[in-house]
Amino acid sequence: ETGVTQSPTHLIKTRGQQVTLRCSSQSGHNTVSWYQQALGQGPQFIFQYYREEENGRGNFPPRFSGLQFPNYSSELNVNALELDDSALYLCASSIKHRGLYGYTFGSGTRLTVV
Amino acid sequence: ELKVEQNPLFLSMQEGKNYTIYCNYSTTSDRLYWYRQDPGKSLESLFVLLSNGAVKQEGRLMASLDTKARLSTLHITAAVHDLSATYFCAVDIGLNDMRFGAGTRLTVKP
């Protein structure tokens, strides 16, 4: 059984650019959630995808968007990057979309915007 | 505004001692999670608490949930150095949104 894998592990982008982060969910999991964790803070919910549709969204602007594919993998896209977007981006997968069995987190993508 | 408050935020313990981390939240929820995060690493799921009065134990850690008081506790028994990490509680507020506390950074000293 494989866990949640994210790519890339580290990324440096320039303000105004666009970025795509990728996540492969744990085998058998059909729900993917994305979180942003700024340094020294707890993760903040961006959105969740279930059956290829957005299934809940936190307080993030529309320039944060995502996709889920038929194999349950997912992408997080961020347009018009701002310095404050620098953070660790975590992907979490679960079996049921309300996380009855908890969530499995990936190791994250560290994004630095300069 | 929804608040998930953990205390203490920083905790330095001696090995062998006991201590409790508290997680208070300001909205109705019957589902609470505890996670551990090592520096530079991802989050490891520790406990999923699904109902009022739920108590779960794993090794030296025990978590409980009181939904009426909107309070969860993570009790550490006879701490060892390997428990040094940051511990987060997270509350399921519906709409598939999990809100995290700020975390408790635990250091266990010999």
PDB file of C-alpha atoms in Angstrom:
ATOM      1  CA  GLU A   1       0.000   0.000   0.000  1.00  0.00           C
ATOM      2  CA  THR A   2       1.505   3.305  -1.067  1.00  0.00           C
ATOM      3  CA  GLY A   3       1.014   6.530   0.866  1.00  0.00           C
ATOM      4  CA  VAL A   4       0.334  10.025  -0.387  1.00  0.00           C
ATOM      5  CA  THR A   5       3.046  11.387  -2.659  1.00  0.00           C
ATOM      6  CA  GLN A   6       3.534  15.000  -3.636  1.00  0.00           C
ATOM      7  CA  SER A   7       5.711  16.636  -6.248  1.00  0.00           C
ATOM      8  CA  PRO A   8       7.858  18.594  -6.443  1.00  0.00           C
ATOM      9  CA  THR A   9       9.275  18.675  -2.917  1.00  0.00           C
ATOM     10  CA  HIS A  10      10.663  22.189  -3.261  1.00  0.00           C
ATOM     11  CA  LEU A  11       9.931  24.998  -5.683  1.00  0.00           C
ATOM     12  CA  ILE A  12      11.033  28.594  -6.121  1.00  0.00           C
ATOM     13  CA  LYS A  13       8.876  30.926  -8.182  1.00  0.00           C
ATOM     14  CA  THR A  14       8.807  34.615  -8.948  1.00  0.00           C
ATOM     15  CA  ARG A  15       5.947  36.871  -7.915  1.00  0.00           C
ATOM     16  CA  GLY A  16       3.263  36.944 -10.621  1.00  0.00           C
ATOM     17  CA  GLN A  17       4.085  33.502 -11.981  1.00  0.00           C
ATOM     18  CA  GLN A  18       1.843  30.461 -11.942  1.00  0.00           C
ATOM     19  CA  VAL A  19       2.547  27.130 -10.252  1.00  0.00           C
ATOM     20  CA  THR A  20       1.111  23.603 -10.357  1.00  0.00           C
ATOM     21  CA  LEU A  21       1.575  21.176  -7.491  1.00  0.00           C
ATOM     22  CA  ARG A  22       0.750  17.492  -7.780  1.00  0.00           C
ATOM     23  CA  CYS A  23      -0.543  14.844  -5.430  1.00  0.00           C
ATOM     24  CA  SER A  24      -1.119  11.115  -5.748  1.00  0.00           C
ATOM     25  CA  SER A  25      -3.558   9.865  -3.152  1.00  0.00           C
ATOM     26  CA  GLN A  26      -3.156   6.746  -1.072  1.00  0.00           C
ATOM     27  CA  SER A  27      -4.416   3.590  -2.735  1.00  0.00           C
ATOM     28  CA  GLY A  28      -8.146   3.179  -2.177  1.00  0.00           C
ATOM     29  CA  HIS A  29      -8.701   6.802  -1.157  1.00  0.00           C
ATOM     30  CA  ASN A  30     -11.181   8.789  -3.246  1.00  0.00           C
ATOM     31  CA  THR A  31     -10.979  12.203  -1.600  1.00  0.00           C
ATOM     32  CA  VAL A  32      -8.157  14.722  -1.724  1.00  0.00           C
ATOM     33  CA  SER A  33      -7.808  17.881   0.354  1.00  0.00           C
ATOM     34  CA  TRP A  34      -5.218  20.620   0.039  1.00  0.00           C
ATOM     35  CA  TYR A  35      -3.813  22.687   2.880  1.00  0.00           C
ATOM     36  CA  GLN A  36      -1.463  25.653   3.130  1.00  0.00           C
ATOM     37  CA  GLN A  37       0.871  25.767   6.129  1.00  0.00           C
ATOM     38  CA  ALA A  38       2.787  28.964   6.728  1.00  0.00           C
ATOM     39  CA  LEU A  39       5.910  28.753   8.844  1.00  0.00           C
ATOM     40  CA  GLY A  40       5.108  28.266  12.518  1.00  0.00           C
ATOM     41  CA  GLN A  41       1.356  27.960  11.950  1.00  0.00           C
ATOM     42  CA  GLY A  42      -1.232  25.265  11.640  1.00  0.00           C
ATOM     43  CA  PRO A  43      -2.401  24.118   8.202  1.00  0.00           C
ATOM     44  CA  GLN A  44      -5.244  26.058   6.576  1.00  0.00           C
ATOM     45  CA  PHE A  45      -7.849  24.320   4.445  1.00  0.00           C
ATOM     46  CA  ILE A  46      -7.801  25.356   0.786  1.00  0.00           C
ATOM     47  CA  PHE A  47     -10.301  22.937  -0.782  1.00  0.00           C
ATOM     48  CA  GLN A  48     -11.297  19.317  -1.156  1.00  0.00           C
ATOM     49  CA  TYR A  49     -12.039  17.215  -4.223  1.00  0.00           C
ATOM     50  CA  TYR A  50     -14.327  14.199  -4.347  1.00  0.00           C
ATOM     51  CA  ARG A  51     -15.291  12.375  -7.508  1.00  0.00           C
ATOM     52  CA  GLU A  52     -13.462  14.982  -9.574  1.00  0.00           C
ATOM     53  CA  GLU A  53     -15.496  17.897  -8.228  1.00  0.00           C
ATOM     54  CA  GLU A  54     -14.701  20.557  -5.652  1.00  0.00           C
ATOM     55  CA  ASN A  55     -16.440  19.476  -2.470  1.00  0.00           C
ATOM     56  CA  GLY A  56     -15.709  22.261  -0.012  1.00  0.00           C
ATOM     57  CA  ARG A  57     -13.505  25.333  -0.011  1.00  0.00           C
ATOM     58  CA  GLY A  58     -11.772  27.427   2.608  1.00  0.00           C
ATOM     59  CA  ASN A  59     -11.138  31.148   2.605  1.00  0.00           C
ATOM     60  CA  PHE A  60      -8.799  31.294  -0.385  1.00  0.00           C
ATOM     61  CA  PRO A  61      -9.183  33.474  -3.499  1.00  0.00           C
ATOM     62  CA  PRO A  62     -10.146  32.060  -6.911  1.00  0.00           C
ATOM     63  CA  ARG A  63      -6.543  32.171  -8.106  1.00  0.00           C
ATOM     64  CA  PHE A  64      -6.195  28.967  -6.072  1.00  0.00           C
ATOM     65  CA  SER A  65      -7.790  26.239  -8.171  1.00  0.00           C
ATOM     66  CA  GLY A  66      -7.576  22.503  -8.439  1.00  0.00           C
ATOM     67  CA  LEU A  67      -8.349  19.357 -10.336  1.00  0.00           C
ATOM     68  CA  GLN A  68      -8.942  15.750  -9.451  1.00  0.00           C
ATOM     69  CA  PHE A  69      -8.412  13.033 -12.030  1.00  0.00           C
ATOM     70  CA  PRO A  70     -10.214   9.687 -12.505  1.00  0.00           C
ATOM     71  CA  ASN A  71      -7.362   7.910 -10.693  1.00  0.00           C
ATOM     72  CA  TYR A  72      -8.007  10.261  -7.723  1.00  0.00           C
ATOM     73  CA  SER A  73      -4.716  12.116  -8.121  1.00  0.00           C
ATOM     74  CA  SER A  74      -4.968  15.874  -7.863  1.00  0.00           C
ATOM     75  CA  GLU A  75      -3.387  19.163  -8.821  1.00  0.00           C
ATOM     76  CA  LEU A  76      -3.308  22.503  -7.051  1.00  0.00           C
ATOM     77  CA  ASN A  77      -2.819  25.515  -9.306  1.00  0.00           C
ATOM     78  CA  VAL A  78      -1.980  28.965  -8.045  1.00  0.00           C
ATOM     79  CA  ASN A  79      -2.020  31.919 -10.436  1.00  0.00           C
ATOM     80  CA  ALA A  80      -0.483  35.367 -10.000  1.00  0.00           C
ATOM     81  CA  LEU A  81       1.759  34.260  -7.150  1.00  0.00           C
ATOM     82  CA  GLU A  82       2.227  36.614  -4.235  1.00  0.00           C
ATOM     83  CA  LEU A  83       4.997  36.670  -1.655  1.00  0.00           C
ATOM     84  CA  ASP A  84       2.508  35.543   1.017  1.00  0.00           C
ATOM     85  CA  ASP A  85       1.890  32.349  -0.940  1.00  0.00           C
ATOM     86  CA  SER A  86       5.251  31.102   0.305  1.00  0.00           C
ATOM     87  CA  ALA A  87       4.375  28.099   2.459  1.00  0.00           C
ATOM     88  CA  LEU A  88       4.325  24.336   2.762  1.00  0.00           C
ATOM     89  CA  TYR A  89       1.467  22.920   0.703  1.00  0.00           C
ATOM     90  CA  LEU A  90       0.082  19.666   2.009  1.00  0.00           C
ATOM     91  CA  CYS A  91      -2.160  17.198   0.267  1.00  0.00           C
ATOM     92  CA  ALA A  92      -4.267  14.798   2.307  1.00  0.00           C
ATOM     93  CA  SER A  93      -6.322  11.858   1.119  1.00  0.00           C
ATOM     94  CA  SER A  94      -9.087   9.918   2.814  1.00  0.00           C
ATOM     95  CA  ILE A  95     -11.448   7.029   2.162  1.00  0.00           C
ATOM     96  CA  LYS A  96     -14.674   8.851   2.805  1.00  0.00           C
ATOM     97  CA  HIS A  97     -15.166  12.492   2.086  1.00  0.00           C
ATOM     98  CA  ARG A  98     -15.874  13.334   5.717  1.00  0.00           C
ATOM     99  CA  GLY A  99     -12.691  11.780   6.949  1.00  0.00           C
ATOM    100  CA  LEU A 100     -14.282   9.198   9.228  1.00  0.00           C
ATOM    101  CA  TYR A 101     -11.067   7.277   9.225  1.00  0.00           C
ATOM    102  CA  GLY A 102      -8.780  10.260   9.340  1.00  0.00           C
ATOM    103  CA  TYR A 103      -6.642  11.755   6.657  1.00  0.00           C
ATOM    104  CA  THR A 104      -3.263  10.652   5.326  1.00  0.00           C
ATOM    105  CA  PHE A 105      -0.977  13.549   4.559  1.00  0.00           C
ATOM    106  CA  GLY A 106       1.763  13.725   1.983  1.00  0.00           C
ATOM    107  CA  SER A 107       5.199  15.107   2.765  1.00  0.00           C
ATOM    108  CA  GLY A 108       4.341  18.442   1.197  1.00  0.00           C
ATOM    109  CA  THR A 109       5.703  20.878  -1.368  1.00  0.00           C
ATOM    110  CA  ARG A 110       7.707  23.793  -0.026  1.00  0.00           C
ATOM    111  CA  LEU A 111       6.910  26.800  -2.238  1.00  0.00           C
ATOM    112  CA  THR A 112       9.026  29.933  -2.034  1.00  0.00           C
ATOM    113  CA  VAL A 113       7.890  33.035  -3.900  1.00  0.00           C
ATOM    114  CA  VAL A 114      10.546  35.677  -4.445  1.00  0.00           C
TER     115      VAL A 114
ATOM    116  CA  GLU B   1     -15.507  33.554  14.061  1.00  0.00           C
ATOM    117  CA  LEU B   2     -14.447  29.940  14.516  1.00  0.00           C
ATOM    118  CA  LYS B   3     -11.524  29.516  16.858  1.00  0.00           C
ATOM    119  CA  VAL B   4      -9.453  26.444  17.631  1.00  0.00           C
ATOM    120  CA  GLU B   5      -7.165  27.248  20.510  1.00  0.00           C
ATOM    121  CA  GLN B   6      -4.421  25.046  21.826  1.00  0.00           C
ATOM    122  CA  ASN B   7      -2.521  25.553  25.011  1.00  0.00           C
ATOM    123  CA  PRO B   8       0.168  25.640  25.820  1.00  0.00           C
ATOM    124  CA  LEU B   9       1.809  26.655  22.551  1.00  0.00           C
ATOM    125  CA  PHE B  10       5.240  25.715  23.848  1.00  0.00           C
ATOM    126  CA  LEU B  11       5.912  22.950  26.340  1.00  0.00           C
ATOM    127  CA  SER B  12       9.236  21.824  27.750  1.00  0.00           C
ATOM    128  CA  MET B  13       9.053  18.637  29.792  1.00  0.00           C
ATOM    129  CA  GLN B  14      11.440  16.430  31.658  1.00  0.00           C
ATOM    130  CA  GLU B  15      11.566  12.803  30.659  1.00  0.00           C
ATOM    131  CA  GLY B  16       9.313  10.672  32.815  1.00  0.00           C
ATOM    132  CA  LYS B  17       6.851  13.467  33.605  1.00  0.00           C
ATOM    133  CA  ASN B  18       3.172  13.694  32.713  1.00  0.00           C
ATOM    134  CA  TYR B  19       1.428  16.604  31.043  1.00  0.00           C
ATOM    135  CA  THR B  20      -1.769  17.525  29.199  1.00  0.00           C
ATOM    136  CA  ILE B  21      -2.279  19.608  26.057  1.00  0.00           C
ATOM    137  CA  TYR B  22      -5.664  21.280  25.712  1.00  0.00           C
ATOM    138  CA  CYS B  23      -7.653  22.042  22.586  1.00  0.00           C
ATOM    139  CA  ASN B  24     -10.699  24.325  22.856  1.00  0.00           C
ATOM    140  CA  TYR B  25     -12.942  25.088  19.917  1.00  0.00           C
ATOM    141  CA  SER B  26     -15.771  27.511  19.438  1.00  0.00           C
ATOM    142  CA  THR B  27     -18.196  25.685  17.139  1.00  0.00           C
ATOM    143  CA  THR B  28     -20.322  22.566  17.280  1.00  0.00           C
ATOM    144  CA  SER B  29     -18.439  19.528  16.067  1.00  0.00           C
ATOM    145  CA  ASP B  30     -18.481  15.841  16.830  1.00  0.00           C
ATOM    146  CA  ARG B  31     -15.216  15.038  15.146  1.00  0.00           C
ATOM    147  CA  LEU B  32     -11.736  15.962  16.241  1.00  0.00           C
ATOM    148  CA  TYR B  33      -8.289  14.880  15.107  1.00  0.00           C
ATOM    149  CA  TRP B  34      -4.849  14.946  16.648  1.00  0.00           C
ATOM    150  CA  TYR B  35      -1.731  15.059  14.487  1.00  0.00           C
ATOM    151  CA  ARG B  36       1.981  15.027  15.113  1.00  0.00           C
ATOM    152  CA  GLN B  37       4.480  16.938  12.980  1.00  0.00           C
ATOM    153  CA  ASP B  38       8.253  16.586  13.180  1.00  0.00           C
ATOM    154  CA  PRO B  39      10.378  19.519  11.946  1.00  0.00           C
ATOM    155  CA  GLY B  40      10.328  19.759   8.168  1.00  0.00           C
ATOM    156  CA  LYS B  41       8.033  16.762   7.913  1.00  0.00           C
ATOM    157  CA  SER B  42       4.403  16.137   7.124  1.00  0.00           C
ATOM    158  CA  LEU B  43       1.549  15.446   9.510  1.00  0.00           C
ATOM    159  CA  GLU B  44       1.114  12.035  11.093  1.00  0.00           C
ATOM    160  CA  SER B  45      -2.384  11.075  12.201  1.00  0.00           C
ATOM    161  CA  LEU B  46      -2.501  10.121  15.885  1.00  0.00           C
ATOM    162  CA  PHE B  47      -6.170   9.953  16.850  1.00  0.00           C
ATOM    163  CA  VAL B  48      -9.612  10.354  15.326  1.00  0.00           C
ATOM    164  CA  LEU B  49     -12.246  11.129  17.968  1.00  0.00           C
ATOM    165  CA  LEU B  50     -15.767  10.692  16.628  1.00  0.00           C
ATOM    166  CA  SER B  51     -18.150  11.198  19.525  1.00  0.00           C
ATOM    167  CA  ASN B  52     -18.674  12.798  22.887  1.00  0.00           C
ATOM    168  CA  GLY B  53     -16.764  10.969  25.578  1.00  0.00           C
ATOM    169  CA  ALA B  54     -14.436   9.250  23.107  1.00  0.00           C
ATOM    170  CA  VAL B  55     -11.121   8.218  24.602  1.00  0.00           C
ATOM    171  CA  LYS B  56      -8.274   6.676  22.658  1.00  0.00           C
ATOM    172  CA  GLN B  57      -4.829   5.602  23.754  1.00  0.00           C
ATOM    173  CA  GLU B  58      -1.686   4.712  21.864  1.00  0.00           C
ATOM    174  CA  GLY B  59       1.468   4.119  23.823  1.00  0.00           C
ATOM    175  CA  ARG B  60       2.206   7.092  26.066  1.00  0.00           C
ATOM    176  CA  LEU B  61      -0.483   9.280  24.462  1.00  0.00           C
ATOM    177  CA  MET B  62      -4.152   9.383  25.355  1.00  0.00           C
ATOM    178  CA  ALA B  63      -6.729  11.658  23.742  1.00  0.00           C
ATOM    179  CA  SER B  64     -10.264  12.478  24.864  1.00  0.00           C
ATOM    180  CA  LEU B  65     -13.166  14.508  23.543  1.00  0.00           C
ATOM    181  CA  ASP B  66     -15.907  16.391  25.383  1.00  0.00           C
ATOM    182  CA  THR B  67     -18.203  17.856  22.732  1.00  0.00           C
ATOM    183  CA  LYS B  68     -20.398  19.610  25.291  1.00  0.00           C
ATOM    184  CA  ALA B  69     -17.458  21.535  26.679  1.00  0.00           C
ATOM    185  CA  ARG B  70     -15.932  21.783  23.175  1.00  0.00           C
ATOM    186  CA  LEU B  71     -12.699  20.503  24.614  1.00  0.00           C
ATOM    187  CA  SER B  72     -10.227  17.823  23.695  1.00  0.00           C
ATOM    188  CA  THR B  73      -7.158  16.825  25.651  1.00  0.00           C
ATOM    189  CA  LEU B  74      -3.970  15.018  24.706  1.00  0.00           C
ATOM    190  CA  HIS B  75      -2.355  13.501  27.781  1.00  0.00           C
ATOM    191  CA  ILE B  76       1.277  12.486  27.787  1.00  0.00           C
ATOM    192  CA  THR B  77       2.366   9.864  30.285  1.00  0.00           C
ATOM    193  CA  ALA B  78       6.004   9.387  31.314  1.00  0.00           C
ATOM    194  CA  ALA B  79       7.366  11.458  28.441  1.00  0.00           C
ATOM    195  CA  VAL B  80      10.353  10.262  26.433  1.00  0.00           C
ATOM    196  CA  HIS B  81      12.602  12.222  24.082  1.00  0.00           C
ATOM    197  CA  ASP B  82      11.043  10.607  20.994  1.00  0.00           C
ATOM    198  CA  LEU B  83       7.797  12.432  21.724  1.00  0.00           C
ATOM    199  CA  SER B  84       9.424  15.788  20.949  1.00  0.00           C
ATOM    200  CA  ALA B  85       7.406  17.253  18.060  1.00  0.00           C
ATOM    201  CA  THR B  86       4.615  19.715  17.321  1.00  0.00           C
ATOM    202  CA  TYR B  87       1.120  18.443  18.080  1.00  0.00           C
ATOM    203  CA  PHE B  88      -1.940  19.809  16.319  1.00  0.00           C
ATOM    204  CA  CYS B  89      -5.597  19.352  17.032  1.00  0.00           C
ATOM    205  CA  ALA B  90      -8.032  19.830  14.159  1.00  0.00           C
ATOM    206  CA  VAL B  91     -11.806  20.199  14.273  1.00  0.00           C
ATOM    207  CA  ASP B  92     -14.127  19.029  11.525  1.00  0.00           C
ATOM    208  CA  ILE B  93     -16.574  21.894  10.987  1.00  0.00           C
ATOM    209  CA  GLY B  94     -18.480  20.342   8.103  1.00  0.00           C
ATOM    210  CA  LEU B  95     -18.306  21.146   4.416  1.00  0.00           C
ATOM    211  CA  ASN B  96     -15.227  18.917   4.470  1.00  0.00           C
ATOM    212  CA  ASP B  97     -13.277  21.684   6.188  1.00  0.00           C
ATOM    213  CA  MET B  98     -10.846  20.749   8.947  1.00  0.00           C
ATOM    214  CA  ARG B  99      -9.657  23.671  11.074  1.00  0.00           C
ATOM    215  CA  PHE B 100      -6.348  23.353  12.848  1.00  0.00           C
ATOM    216  CA  GLY B 101      -5.082  24.852  16.059  1.00  0.00           C
ATOM    217  CA  ALA B 102      -1.782  26.715  16.090  1.00  0.00           C
ATOM    218  CA  GLY B 103       0.043  23.674  17.423  1.00  0.00           C
ATOM    219  CA  THR B 104       1.870  22.825  20.639  1.00  0.00           C
ATOM    220  CA  ARG B 105       5.625  22.539  20.284  1.00  0.00           C
ATOM    221  CA  LEU B 106       6.733  19.876  22.742  1.00  0.00           C
ATOM    222  CA  THR B 107      10.339  19.406  23.811  1.00  0.00           C
ATOM    223  CA  VAL B 108      11.201  16.512  26.102  1.00  0.00           C
ATOM    224  CA  LYS B 109      14.507  16.913  27.882  1.00  0.00           C
ATOM    225  CA  PRO B 110      16.592  14.172  29.531  1.00  0.00           C
TER     226      PRO B 110
END
